[in-house]
């Protein structure tokens, strides 16, 4: 089959890899060079994990998470850092108890702790759920490894903006993994928002952490060789202007990140080494949208906010969808409510 994949972010790259490895003649298109900083797949570090605070995503991750080790082995690149992940919440909220029950039920290893194996402070009324089989992936290495495997399997890259769905009608199958741009290109109701991250001077050695049940912030240990650690803002930011190449840092978000560094690490005056904004692509229900837009056209998009950790699994899923061997979960279906014309 001749397949066109639009978008060389992590989703498109992964689709191209798995489609090419399945023997399809695959061409990957992108308006920019891979690794650019205008979309969602950059930023140095992304959380990968084996658990969510809900059973639906946790069950999917049992299949998806091992594919990071598979990517590491297949590419020969060191890209996954299994440092563990801590979900922090007020004990009184009952949220850590609820999460523990889900993990217990699905057999995901975890510990419920009142202190973390790191320099990070929990307050007296906080508890953390620590999942050791989690950590972070290097965005540079993951994209490089995925594209290398795609090329090795015969995929080719074309630096070209695709202007419409039907521009690629010569191909037997079209896969649109256009990130935040998918809304306008495909006529889908998606909202791109600006999310700020900051690198704070200092050393943090410990698990990735998510303040997942409250103000929705998260952070990482230092990347090897770096003297700063990253904290990110997950709660909804303002709408992004995709016509512009500016990705302005949001000062209110940055101030929240600095406050978190003070609170968690007892740093009196946190020094912001650098800050940047990246794009989340939000759907009406925060579920991904993966499915056939029409016969011969697959959409893989709106995975922002939390899609990165699923990228190898989504790539493999799309290669199986191409031959009718698999279907995505119904929760990800594209319905009339997602289409702008409806
Ligand atoms: C700040 C931030 C932190 C995040 N943290 C995490 C995390 O810790 N863990 C996690 O699991 N997820 C995380 N995510 C979400 C994750 O990064 C995204 O789900 C994922 O990167 C989306 O990848 P993508 O390939 O769909 O989009 P993108 O990376 O945006 O790629 C889309 C590509 O399509 C190209 N394109 C668009 N339109 C066209 C066109 N018409 N023609 C040709 N090319 C086109 C673009 O140039 C772009 O390269 C985070 C996102 C952000 C913004």
mmCIF file of C-alpha atoms and ligand atoms in Angstrom, residues 6-11 29-32 36 39-41 46-47 160-162 177-179 181 185 197 218 278-280 303-309, ligand 1:
data_model
loop_
_atom_site.group_PDB
_atom_site.id
_atom_site.type_symbol
_atom_site.label_atom_id
_atom_site.label_comp_id
_atom_site.label_asym_id
_atom_site.label_seq_id
_atom_site.Cartn_x
_atom_site.Cartn_y
_atom_site.Cartn_z
ATOM 1 C CA UNK A 6 1.250 14.129 7.497
ATOM 2 C CA UNK A 7 3.192 15.448 10.496
ATOM 3 C CA UNK A 8 6.647 14.429 11.663
ATOM 4 C CA UNK A 9 6.061 15.082 15.351
ATOM 5 C CA UNK A 10 6.268 12.030 17.592
ATOM 6 C CA UNK A 11 2.856 10.698 16.453
ATOM 7 C CA UNK A 29 5.332 15.016 5.100
ATOM 8 C CA UNK A 30 5.978 17.966 7.383
ATOM 9 C CA UNK A 31 5.777 21.717 6.898
ATOM 10 C CA UNK A 32 8.870 22.050 9.126
ATOM 11 C CA UNK A 36 11.171 22.046 15.419
ATOM 12 C CA UNK A 39 4.260 22.151 17.954
ATOM 13 C CA UNK A 40 4.014 19.763 20.887
ATOM 14 C CA UNK A 41 6.713 17.090 20.652
ATOM 15 C CA UNK A 46 8.155 13.994 28.582
ATOM 16 C CA UNK A 47 6.541 11.891 31.265
ATOM 17 C CA UNK A 160 6.234 20.167 2.453
ATOM 18 C CA UNK A 161 3.110 21.749 3.883
ATOM 19 C CA UNK A 162 0.007 19.787 2.920
ATOM 20 C CA UNK A 177 -0.936 13.399 12.577
ATOM 21 C CA UNK A 178 -0.893 17.182 12.294
ATOM 22 C CA UNK A 179 -1.079 18.023 16.003
ATOM 23 C CA UNK A 181 -2.997 22.160 13.036
ATOM 24 C CA UNK A 185 -6.850 21.194 8.159
ATOM 25 C CA UNK A 197 7.485 25.194 31.202
ATOM 26 C CA UNK A 218 4.480 18.516 37.219
ATOM 27 C CA UNK A 278 4.440 24.591 23.890
ATOM 28 C CA UNK A 279 0.999 23.699 22.463
ATOM 29 C CA UNK A 280 -1.635 21.396 23.920
ATOM 30 C CA UNK A 303 -3.068 13.870 21.590
ATOM 31 C CA UNK A 304 -1.665 16.913 23.289
ATOM 32 C CA UNK A 305 -1.495 17.294 26.981
ATOM 33 C CA UNK A 306 -0.888 13.631 27.545
ATOM 34 C CA UNK A 307 -0.334 11.833 24.249
ATOM 35 C CA UNK A 308 3.423 11.456 24.139
ATOM 36 C CA UNK A 309 3.586 8.364 26.334
HETATM 37 C C1 LIG B 1 4.362 21.528 27.368
HETATM 38 C C2 LIG B 1 3.906 20.144 26.995
HETATM 39 C C3 LIG B 1 4.219 19.104 27.847
HETATM 40 C C4 LIG B 1 3.763 17.812 27.578
HETATM 41 N N1 LIG B 1 4.119 16.818 28.411
HETATM 42 C C5 LIG B 1 3.733 15.555 28.148
HETATM 43 C C6 LIG B 1 4.179 14.502 28.970
HETATM 44 O O1 LIG B 1 4.943 14.719 29.908
HETATM 45 N N2 LIG B 1 3.756 13.247 28.688
HETATM 46 C C7 LIG B 1 2.901 12.981 27.655
HETATM 47 O O2 LIG B 1 2.525 11.819 27.471
HETATM 48 N N3 LIG B 1 2.502 13.966 26.817
HETATM 49 C C8 LIG B 1 2.892 15.241 27.037
HETATM 50 N N4 LIG B 1 2.519 16.257 26.217
HETATM 51 C C9 LIG B 1 1.685 15.949 25.049
HETATM 52 C C10 LIG B 1 2.537 15.469 23.893
HETATM 53 O O3 LIG B 1 3.705 16.209 23.813
HETATM 54 C C11 LIG B 1 1.702 15.534 22.623
HETATM 55 O O4 LIG B 1 0.561 14.724 22.790
HETATM 56 C C12 LIG B 1 2.455 15.036 21.409
HETATM 57 O O5 LIG B 1 3.742 15.602 21.336
HETATM 58 C C13 LIG B 1 1.655 15.369 20.159
HETATM 59 O O6 LIG B 1 2.448 14.985 19.076
HETATM 60 P P1 LIG B 1 1.990 15.241 17.590
HETATM 61 O O7 LIG B 1 2.994 14.566 16.734
HETATM 62 O O8 LIG B 1 0.559 14.867 17.461
HETATM 63 O O9 LIG B 1 2.014 16.830 17.417
HETATM 64 P P2 LIG B 1 3.211 17.806 16.971
HETATM 65 O O10 LIG B 1 4.453 17.476 17.704
HETATM 66 O O11 LIG B 1 2.719 19.197 17.114
HETATM 67 O O12 LIG B 1 3.452 17.454 15.471
HETATM 68 C C14 LIG B 1 2.540 17.804 14.457
HETATM 69 C C15 LIG B 1 3.353 18.017 13.208
HETATM 70 O O13 LIG B 1 2.481 18.187 12.107
HETATM 71 C C16 LIG B 1 3.068 19.122 11.247
HETATM 72 N N5 LIG B 1 2.011 19.675 10.388
HETATM 73 C C17 LIG B 1 0.889 20.285 10.833
HETATM 74 N N6 LIG B 1 0.125 20.649 9.794
HETATM 75 C C18 LIG B 1 0.791 20.258 8.678
HETATM 76 C C19 LIG B 1 0.508 20.356 7.293
HETATM 77 N N7 LIG B 1 -0.616 20.945 6.846
HETATM 78 N N8 LIG B 1 1.407 19.865 6.398
HETATM 79 C C20 LIG B 1 2.538 19.281 6.832
HETATM 80 N N9 LIG B 1 2.867 19.163 8.147
HETATM 81 C C21 LIG B 1 1.987 19.642 9.062
HETATM 82 C C22 LIG B 1 3.677 20.135 12.180
HETATM 83 O O14 LIG B 1 4.693 20.913 11.550
HETATM 84 C C23 LIG B 1 4.220 19.251 13.278
HETATM 85 O O15 LIG B 1 5.560 18.888 13.046
HETATM 86 C C24 LIG B 1 2.972 17.563 26.443
HETATM 87 C C25 LIG B 1 2.671 18.603 25.561
HETATM 88 C C26 LIG B 1 3.151 19.882 25.833
HETATM 89 C C27 LIG B 1 2.820 20.986 24.885
#
